[in-house]
PDB file of C-alpha atoms in Angstrom:
ATOM      1  CA  PRO A   1    -132.683 -22.244-117.494  1.00 60.00           C
ATOM      2  CA  SER A   2    -133.483 -22.835-121.176  1.00 63.00           C
ATOM      3  CA  LYS A   3    -137.241 -22.646-120.518  1.00 60.00           C
ATOM      4  CA  GLU A   4    -137.540 -19.208-118.928  1.00 61.00           C
ATOM      5  CA  ASP A   5    -135.838 -16.237-120.557  1.00 70.00           C
ATOM      6  CA  GLU A   6    -135.846 -12.647-119.332  1.00 77.00           C
ATOM      7  CA  GLU A   7    -138.741 -11.660-121.589  1.00 78.00           C
ATOM      8  CA  TYR A   8    -140.904 -14.410-120.087  1.00 78.00           C
ATOM      9  CA  VAL A   9    -140.023 -13.437-116.500  1.00 80.00           C
ATOM     10  CA  ASN A  10    -140.758  -9.754-117.143  1.00 84.00           C
ATOM     11  CA  SER A  11    -144.083 -10.588-118.771  1.00 83.00           C
ATOM     12  CA  ILE A  12    -145.211 -12.334-115.576  1.00 84.00           C
ATOM     13  CA  LEU A  13    -144.346  -9.260-113.506  1.00 87.00           C
ATOM     14  CA  GLU A  14    -146.210  -6.973-115.898  1.00 87.00           C
ATOM     15  CA  ASP A  15    -149.282  -9.232-115.743  1.00 85.00           C
ATOM     16  CA  VAL A  16    -149.244  -9.167-111.931  1.00 86.00           C
ATOM     17  CA  LYS A  17    -149.067  -5.356-112.015  1.00 86.00           C
ATOM     18  CA  TRP A  18    -151.957  -5.213-114.500  1.00 86.00           C
ATOM     19  CA  ILE A  19    -154.174  -7.579-112.494  1.00 84.00           C
ATOM     20  CA  GLN A  20    -153.677  -5.566-109.291  1.00 83.00           C
ATOM     21  CA  GLN A  21    -153.646  -2.063-110.738  1.00 81.00           C
ATOM     22  CA  GLY A  22    -155.457   0.437-108.532  1.00 78.00           C
ATOM     23  CA  LEU A  23    -155.186  -1.758-105.451  1.00 79.00           C
ATOM     24  CA  PHE A  24    -151.782  -0.477-104.357  1.00 75.00           C
ATOM     25  CA  ASP A  25    -150.228   2.969-104.242  1.00 74.00           C
ATOM     26  CA  ASP A  26    -146.804   1.542-104.966  1.00 71.00           C
ATOM     27  CA  GLU A  27    -145.854   0.766-108.553  1.00 75.00           C
ATOM     28  CA  LYS A  28    -144.853  -2.723-107.420  1.00 78.00           C
ATOM     29  CA  PRO A  29    -147.760  -4.656-105.860  1.00 78.00           C
ATOM     30  CA  TRP A  30    -145.458  -6.923-103.871  1.00 79.00           C
ATOM     31  CA  GLU A  31    -143.368  -6.488-100.750  1.00 78.00           C
ATOM     32  CA  GLY A  32    -139.625  -6.044-101.191  1.00 81.00           C
ATOM     33  CA  GLU A  33    -137.708  -7.419-104.145  1.00 85.00           C
ATOM     34  CA  VAL A  34    -139.045 -10.061-106.496  1.00 86.00           C
ATOM     35  CA  ARG A  35    -138.176 -13.509-105.124  1.00 88.00           C
ATOM     36  CA  LYS A  36    -136.391 -15.838-107.513  1.00 90.00           C
ATOM     37  CA  THR A  37    -135.163 -19.358-106.841  1.00 93.00           C
ATOM     38  CA  SER A  38    -131.858 -18.483-108.483  1.00 93.00           C
ATOM     39  CA  SER A  39    -131.147 -16.115-105.574  1.00 93.00           C
ATOM     40  CA  TYR A  40    -130.897 -19.197-103.363  1.00 96.00           C
ATOM     41  CA  PHE A  41    -128.755 -21.421-105.602  1.00 97.00           C
ATOM     42  CA  ASP A  42    -125.805 -21.260-103.199  1.00 97.00           C
ATOM     43  CA  THR A  43    -127.925 -22.292-100.216  1.00 97.00           C
ATOM     44  CA  ILE A  44    -129.717 -25.006-102.210  1.00 98.00           C
ATOM     45  CA  TYR A  45    -126.319 -26.395-103.182  1.00 98.00           C
ATOM     46  CA  ASP A  46    -125.249 -26.363 -99.506  1.00 98.00           C
ATOM     47  CA  CYS A  47    -128.470 -28.213 -98.664  1.00 98.00           C
ATOM     48  CA  ALA A  48    -127.603 -30.894-101.206  1.00 98.00           C
ATOM     49  CA  VAL A  49    -124.128 -31.276 -99.702  1.00 98.00           C
ATOM     50  CA  ALA A  50    -125.680 -31.571 -96.227  1.00 98.00           C
ATOM     51  CA  LEU A  51    -127.945 -34.390 -97.431  1.00 98.00           C
ATOM     52  CA  ILE A  52    -124.957 -36.221 -98.900  1.00 98.00           C
ATOM     53  CA  LYS A  53    -123.056 -35.877 -95.616  1.00 98.00           C
ATOM     54  CA  SER A  54    -126.025 -37.218 -93.641  1.00 98.00           C
ATOM     55  CA  GLY A  55    -126.327 -40.205 -95.969  1.00 98.00           C
ATOM     56  CA  ASP A  56    -129.667 -39.020 -97.387  1.00 98.00           C
ATOM     57  CA  ALA A  57    -128.471 -38.372-100.959  1.00 98.00           C
ATOM     58  CA  TYR A  58    -126.152 -40.051-103.439  1.00 98.00           C
ATOM     59  CA  ILE A  59    -124.755 -39.670-106.940  1.00 98.00           C
ATOM     60  CA  ASP A  60    -126.392 -42.024-109.422  1.00 98.00           C
ATOM     61  CA  SER A  61    -124.766 -42.884-112.745  1.00 98.00           C
ATOM     62  CA  LEU A  62    -127.568 -44.880-114.349  1.00 97.00           C
ATOM     63  CA  THR A  63    -128.636 -43.787-117.815  1.00 95.00           C
ATOM     64  CA  ALA A  64    -132.051 -42.168-118.220  1.00 93.00           C
ATOM     65  CA  GLU A  65    -133.392 -45.406-119.708  1.00 95.00           C
ATOM     66  CA  GLU A  66    -131.992 -47.472-116.834  1.00 97.00           C
ATOM     67  CA  MET A  67    -133.490 -45.080-114.282  1.00 96.00           C
ATOM     68  CA  ARG A  68    -136.931 -45.534-115.847  1.00 95.00           C
ATOM     69  CA  GLU A  69    -136.472 -49.302-115.703  1.00 96.00           C
ATOM     70  CA  TYR A  70    -135.327 -49.246-112.060  1.00 97.00           C
ATOM     71  CA  ARG A  71    -138.114 -46.882-111.038  1.00 96.00           C
ATOM     72  CA  GLY A  72    -140.839 -49.541-111.218  1.00 95.00           C
ATOM     73  CA  THR A  73    -144.504 -48.904-111.952  1.00 95.00           C
ATOM     74  CA  LEU A  74    -147.644 -47.863-110.092  1.00 92.00           C
ATOM     75  CA  THR A  75    -148.216 -51.526-109.192  1.00 93.00           C
ATOM     76  CA  GLU A  76    -144.632 -52.790-108.915  1.00 95.00           C
ATOM     77  CA  PRO A  77    -141.868 -51.516-106.590  1.00 96.00           C
ATOM     78  CA  GLY A  78    -138.664 -50.078-107.993  1.00 97.00           C
ATOM     79  CA  LYS A  79    -135.150 -51.491-107.673  1.00 97.00           C
ATOM     80  CA  GLU A  80    -132.257 -49.858-105.885  1.00 97.00           C
ATOM     81  CA  SER A  81    -129.518 -48.453-108.107  1.00 97.00           C
ATOM     82  CA  PRO A  82    -126.154 -50.244-107.887  1.00 97.00           C
ATOM     83  CA  TYR A  83    -124.654 -46.802-107.172  1.00 98.00           C
ATOM     84  CA  ARG A  84    -126.880 -46.276-104.107  1.00 98.00           C
ATOM     85  CA  THR A  85    -124.205 -47.665-101.772  1.00 97.00           C
ATOM     86  CA  ARG A  86    -121.456 -45.236-102.799  1.00 98.00           C
ATOM     87  CA  SER A  87    -119.541 -43.832 -99.849  1.00 98.00           C
ATOM     88  CA  ILE A  88    -120.206 -40.328 -98.583  1.00 98.00           C
ATOM     89  CA  GLU A  89    -116.680 -39.332 -99.602  1.00 98.00           C
ATOM     90  CA  GLU A  90    -117.153 -40.563-103.178  1.00 98.00           C
ATOM     91  CA  ASN A  91    -120.534 -38.858-103.446  1.00 98.00           C
ATOM     92  CA  LEU A  92    -119.085 -35.553-102.243  1.00 98.00           C
ATOM     93  CA  GLN A  93    -116.201 -35.824-104.697  1.00 98.00           C
ATOM     94  CA  LEU A  94    -118.493 -36.598-107.638  1.00 98.00           C
ATOM     95  CA  PHE A  95    -120.925 -33.823-106.722  1.00 98.00           C
ATOM     96  CA  GLU A  96    -118.084 -31.308-106.593  1.00 98.00           C
ATOM     97  CA  GLY A  97    -116.948 -32.552-109.981  1.00 98.00           C
ATOM     98  CA  MET A  98    -120.478 -32.047-111.317  1.00 98.00           C
ATOM     99  CA  ARG A  99    -120.428 -28.460-110.094  1.00 97.00           C
ATOM    100  CA  ASN A 100    -116.986 -27.857-111.614  1.00 96.00           C
ATOM    101  CA  GLY A 101    -118.171 -29.004-115.041  1.00 95.00           C
ATOM    102  CA  ASP A 102    -116.069 -32.167-115.134  1.00 97.00           C
ATOM    103  CA  PHE A 103    -118.883 -34.322-116.540  1.00 97.00           C
ATOM    104  CA  GLU A 104    -121.165 -34.281-119.565  1.00 96.00           C
ATOM    105  CA  GLU A 105    -124.929 -33.909-119.271  1.00 96.00           C
ATOM    106  CA  GLY A 106    -126.637 -37.148-118.323  1.00 95.00           C
ATOM    107  CA  THR A 107    -123.499 -38.706-116.839  1.00 97.00           C
ATOM    108  CA  HIS A 108    -124.549 -38.309-113.202  1.00 98.00           C
ATOM    109  CA  VAL A 109    -127.479 -37.005-111.160  1.00 98.00           C
ATOM    110  CA  LEU A 110    -127.873 -36.400-107.438  1.00 98.00           C
ATOM    111  CA  ARG A 111    -130.758 -38.389-105.944  1.00 98.00           C
ATOM    112  CA  ALA A 112    -132.395 -38.458-102.535  1.00 98.00           C
ATOM    113  CA  LYS A 113    -132.063 -41.775-100.709  1.00 98.00           C
ATOM    114  CA  ILE A 114    -135.591 -42.556 -99.525  1.00 98.00           C
ATOM    115  CA  ASP A 115    -137.452 -45.755-100.493  1.00 98.00           C
ATOM    116  CA  MET A 116    -137.487 -47.441-103.905  1.00 98.00           C
ATOM    117  CA  ALA A 117    -140.406 -49.619-102.762  1.00 97.00           C
ATOM    118  CA  SER A 118    -142.616 -46.688-101.770  1.00 97.00           C
ATOM    119  CA  PRO A 119    -146.159 -46.837-103.201  1.00 96.00           C
ATOM    120  CA  ASN A 120    -145.669 -43.138-104.037  1.00 97.00           C
ATOM    121  CA  ILE A 121    -143.383 -43.038-107.078  1.00 96.00           C
ATOM    122  CA  ASN A 122    -142.297 -39.502-106.153  1.00 96.00           C
ATOM    123  CA  MET A 123    -140.587 -40.950-103.075  1.00 98.00           C
ATOM    124  CA  ARG A 124    -138.526 -43.488-105.005  1.00 98.00           C
ATOM    125  CA  ASP A 125    -135.197 -41.703-104.720  1.00 98.00           C
ATOM    126  CA  PRO A 126    -136.204 -38.557-106.659  1.00 98.00           C
ATOM    127  CA  THR A 127    -133.581 -36.575-108.546  1.00 98.00           C
ATOM    128  CA  LEU A 128    -132.330 -33.468-106.735  1.00 98.00           C
ATOM    129  CA  TYR A 129    -129.737 -32.103-109.181  1.00 98.00           C
ATOM    130  CA  ARG A 130    -128.792 -32.702-112.784  1.00 97.00           C
ATOM    131  CA  ILE A 131    -126.028 -31.468-115.048  1.00 97.00           C
ATOM    132  CA  LYS A 132    -127.046 -28.774-117.524  1.00 95.00           C
ATOM    133  CA  HIS A 133    -124.328 -26.871-119.381  1.00 95.00           C
ATOM    134  CA  GLU A 134    -126.484 -23.828-120.065  1.00 92.00           C
ATOM    135  CA  SER A 135    -126.387 -20.192-119.004  1.00 90.00           C
ATOM    136  CA  HIS A 136    -129.057 -18.938-116.624  1.00 89.00           C
ATOM    137  CA  GLN A 137    -130.798 -15.592-117.167  1.00 84.00           C
ATOM    138  CA  GLU A 138    -129.927 -14.515-113.600  1.00 87.00           C
ATOM    139  CA  THR A 139    -126.670 -16.294-112.713  1.00 91.00           C
ATOM    140  CA  GLY A 140    -124.996 -16.487-116.121  1.00 89.00           C
ATOM    141  CA  ASP A 141    -122.418 -19.274-116.380  1.00 92.00           C
ATOM    142  CA  LYS A 142    -121.803 -19.657-112.643  1.00 94.00           C
ATOM    143  CA  TRP A 143    -123.628 -22.983-112.523  1.00 96.00           C
ATOM    144  CA  CYS A 144    -123.648 -26.045-114.757  1.00 96.00           C
ATOM    145  CA  ILE A 145    -125.804 -28.071-112.362  1.00 97.00           C
ATOM    146  CA  TYR A 146    -129.339 -27.062-111.464  1.00 97.00           C
ATOM    147  CA  PRO A 147    -131.742 -28.202-108.719  1.00 97.00           C
ATOM    148  CA  MET A 148    -135.007 -29.869-109.645  1.00 97.00           C
ATOM    149  CA  TYR A 149    -138.212 -27.972-108.886  1.00 95.00           C
ATOM    150  CA  ASP A 150    -139.417 -30.418-106.221  1.00 97.00           C
ATOM    151  CA  PHE A 151    -136.148 -29.935-104.319  1.00 98.00           C
ATOM    152  CA  SER A 152    -135.795 -26.167-104.634  1.00 97.00           C
ATOM    153  CA  HIS A 153    -139.483 -25.496-103.918  1.00 96.00           C
ATOM    154  CA  PRO A 154    -139.584 -26.356-100.173  1.00 96.00           C
ATOM    155  CA  ILE A 155    -136.126 -24.866 -99.582  1.00 96.00           C
ATOM    156  CA  SER A 156    -137.132 -21.541-101.160  1.00 95.00           C
ATOM    157  CA  ASP A 157    -140.378 -21.514 -99.171  1.00 94.00           C
ATOM    158  CA  ALA A 158    -138.531 -22.127 -95.908  1.00 93.00           C
ATOM    159  CA  LEU A 159    -135.930 -19.432 -96.620  1.00 92.00           C
ATOM    160  CA  GLU A 160    -138.659 -16.879 -97.367  1.00 90.00           C
ATOM    161  CA  GLY A 161    -140.644 -17.735 -94.242  1.00 89.00           C
ATOM    162  CA  ILE A 162    -143.590 -19.077 -96.239  1.00 90.00           C
ATOM    163  CA  THR A 163    -146.129 -20.824 -93.986  1.00 90.00           C
ATOM    164  CA  HIS A 164    -148.569 -22.129 -96.602  1.00 93.00           C
ATOM    165  CA  SER A 165    -147.402 -22.890-100.131  1.00 94.00           C
ATOM    166  CA  LEU A 166    -150.415 -23.113-102.429  1.00 94.00           C
ATOM    167  CA  CYS A 167    -150.264 -25.598-105.307  1.00 92.00           C
ATOM    168  CA  THR A 168    -152.773 -27.120-107.689  1.00 91.00           C
ATOM    169  CA  LEU A 169    -154.008 -30.677-107.151  1.00 93.00           C
ATOM    170  CA  GLU A 170    -151.478 -32.391-109.409  1.00 91.00           C
ATOM    171  CA  PHE A 171    -148.816 -31.666-106.777  1.00 94.00           C
ATOM    172  CA  GLU A 172    -150.623 -33.575-104.010  1.00 95.00           C
ATOM    173  CA  ASP A 173    -148.484 -36.687-104.545  1.00 96.00           C
ATOM    174  CA  HIS A 174    -145.371 -34.490-104.312  1.00 97.00           C
ATOM    175  CA  ARG A 175    -146.204 -33.253-100.800  1.00 97.00           C
ATOM    176  CA  PRO A 176    -144.503 -36.165 -98.948  1.00 97.00           C
ATOM    177  CA  PHE A 177    -141.197 -35.246-100.603  1.00 98.00           C
ATOM    178  CA  TYR A 178    -141.772 -31.561 -99.769  1.00 97.00           C
ATOM    179  CA  ASP A 179    -142.190 -32.539 -96.097  1.00 96.00           C
ATOM    180  CA  TRP A 180    -139.234 -34.959 -96.226  1.00 97.00           C
ATOM    181  CA  THR A 181    -136.944 -32.230 -97.555  1.00 97.00           C
ATOM    182  CA  VAL A 182    -137.887 -29.720 -94.855  1.00 95.00           C
ATOM    183  CA  GLU A 183    -137.646 -32.358 -92.095  1.00 94.00           C
ATOM    184  CA  LYS A 184    -134.189 -33.522 -93.185  1.00 96.00           C
ATOM    185  CA  LEU A 185    -132.769 -30.019 -93.615  1.00 95.00           C
ATOM    186  CA  GLN A 186    -134.188 -28.281 -90.544  1.00 91.00           C
ATOM    187  CA  PRO A 187    -131.505 -29.666 -88.156  1.00 91.00           C
ATOM    188  CA  THR A 188    -128.730 -28.302 -90.429  1.00 93.00           C
ATOM    189  CA  GLY A 189    -129.592 -24.657 -89.699  1.00 91.00           C
ATOM    190  CA  LEU A 190    -129.495 -23.873 -93.427  1.00 93.00           C
ATOM    191  CA  LEU A 191    -133.225 -23.112 -93.522  1.00 90.00           C
ATOM    192  CA  LYS A 192    -132.967 -20.050 -91.295  1.00 78.00           C
ATOM    193  CA  ASN A 193    -136.592 -18.934 -91.362  1.00 68.00           C
ATOM    194  CA  ALA A 194    -137.845 -22.501 -90.919  1.00 57.00           C
ATOM    195  CA  VAL A 195    -136.031 -22.616 -87.590  1.00 56.00           C
ATOM    196  CA  GLU A 196    -137.523 -19.335 -86.384  1.00 64.00           C
ATOM    197  CA  ASN A 197    -141.006 -19.822 -87.900  1.00 69.00           C
ATOM    198  CA  PRO A 198    -143.382 -22.757 -88.351  1.00 74.00           C
ATOM    199  CA  SER A 199    -142.267 -25.174 -91.074  1.00 86.00           C
ATOM    200  CA  PRO A 200    -143.790 -24.417 -94.471  1.00 92.00           C
ATOM    201  CA  GLN A 201    -146.724 -26.547 -95.558  1.00 93.00           C
ATOM    202  CA  GLN A 202    -147.790 -27.415 -99.073  1.00 96.00           C
ATOM    203  CA  ILE A 203    -151.541 -26.958 -99.497  1.00 95.00           C
ATOM    204  CA  GLU A 204    -153.287 -28.119-102.683  1.00 95.00           C
ATOM    205  CA  PHE A 205    -156.414 -26.639-104.223  1.00 93.00           C
ATOM    206  CA  SER A 206    -158.524 -27.276-107.298  1.00 90.00           C
ATOM    207  CA  ARG A 207    -157.781 -24.619-109.863  1.00 81.00           C
ATOM    208  CA  LEU A 208    -160.445 -22.725-111.800  1.00 81.00           C
ATOM    209  CA  ASN A 209    -160.295 -23.271-115.529  1.00 80.00           C
ATOM    210  CA  VAL A 210    -161.679 -20.686-117.940  1.00 84.00           C
ATOM    211  CA  LYS A 211    -163.378 -22.184-120.990  1.00 86.00           C
ATOM    212  CA  SER A 212    -162.145 -21.331-124.490  1.00 86.00           C
ATOM    213  CA  THR A 213    -158.981 -19.770-123.013  1.00 83.00           C
ATOM    214  CA  VAL A 214    -155.421 -21.088-123.110  1.00 81.00           C
ATOM    215  CA  LEU A 215    -153.902 -20.939-119.619  1.00 79.00           C
ATOM    216  CA  SER A 216    -151.104 -23.506-119.902  1.00 81.00           C
ATOM    217  CA  LYS A 217    -147.632 -21.946-119.673  1.00 80.00           C
ATOM    218  CA  ARG A 218    -146.295 -24.614-122.002  1.00 83.00           C
ATOM    219  CA  LYS A 219    -148.893 -23.831-124.681  1.00 87.00           C
ATOM    220  CA  LEU A 220    -148.508 -20.067-124.299  1.00 88.00           C
ATOM    221  CA  ILE A 221    -144.755 -20.381-124.823  1.00 88.00           C
ATOM    222  CA  GLN A 222    -145.429 -22.367-128.013  1.00 90.00           C
ATOM    223  CA  LEU A 223    -147.551 -19.512-129.348  1.00 91.00           C
ATOM    224  CA  VAL A 224    -144.671 -17.075-128.816  1.00 90.00           C
ATOM    225  CA  THR A 225    -141.812 -19.262-130.062  1.00 90.00           C
ATOM    226  CA  SER A 226    -143.744 -20.397-133.149  1.00 93.00           C
ATOM    227  CA  GLY A 227    -144.498 -16.800-134.140  1.00 93.00           C
ATOM    228  CA  SER A 228    -148.270 -17.333-133.923  1.00 93.00           C
ATOM    229  CA  VAL A 229    -148.367 -14.088-131.916  1.00 93.00           C
ATOM    230  CA  SER A 230    -146.019 -11.123-132.034  1.00 92.00           C
ATOM    231  CA  GLY A 231    -144.769 -11.627-128.462  1.00 89.00           C
ATOM    232  CA  TRP A 232    -145.815 -11.754-124.831  1.00 85.00           C
ATOM    233  CA  ASP A 233    -147.302  -8.257-125.176  1.00 86.00           C
ATOM    234  CA  ASP A 234    -149.534  -9.277-128.105  1.00 89.00           C
ATOM    235  CA  PRO A 235    -153.095  -8.165-127.114  1.00 89.00           C
ATOM    236  CA  ARG A 236    -154.373 -11.657-127.944  1.00 85.00           C
ATOM    237  CA  MET A 237    -152.233 -12.993-125.105  1.00 81.00           C
TER     238      MET A 237
END
């Protein structure tokens, strides 16, 4: 929530309108309302609870440094957290406490229970939720835990009836977790459109880079926050 303020969100919408001007009669060149992950926070939370109840997720209390140590390397398998064997009841109780704001940031995270020996590091019990005591531009102070992108991405796609989710090549190694999430959650009935329509697929492509032009969101934000430009509407942007 701290990375994307209202000004940033609105600037994206204005850019989309500008790129497609003249192609649509409607002022908004998209169908229906703008889709935002925050609109699905309640369902994403329910999905996390469902994974805990099915034994596919657990609350981990390792420190960030310990998690890096337990994760392993590209050539060495990871180690299972000592908290991996917590009971379903304890995990549910801790997760509810996380949502209620009972714990400080970094105290606990919710992780998927997959395979710490997987050759794909992204499948070594990835984090699903973390504590973040920050307001969100859409939901205000309703939440103090937020889902990770890799967890919310396939859920949002399924809820919106997306069939092919296009990503750049760096997300190729994340696709197995995308598929795992959809497969585990489909039987719960929480992914309504995924039950009625084909399951969403993540498809990667090689992006086109433009020389001598800054395209990175991270670098563009630095230009704005550092005052190097007057704002997102600066002509140089």
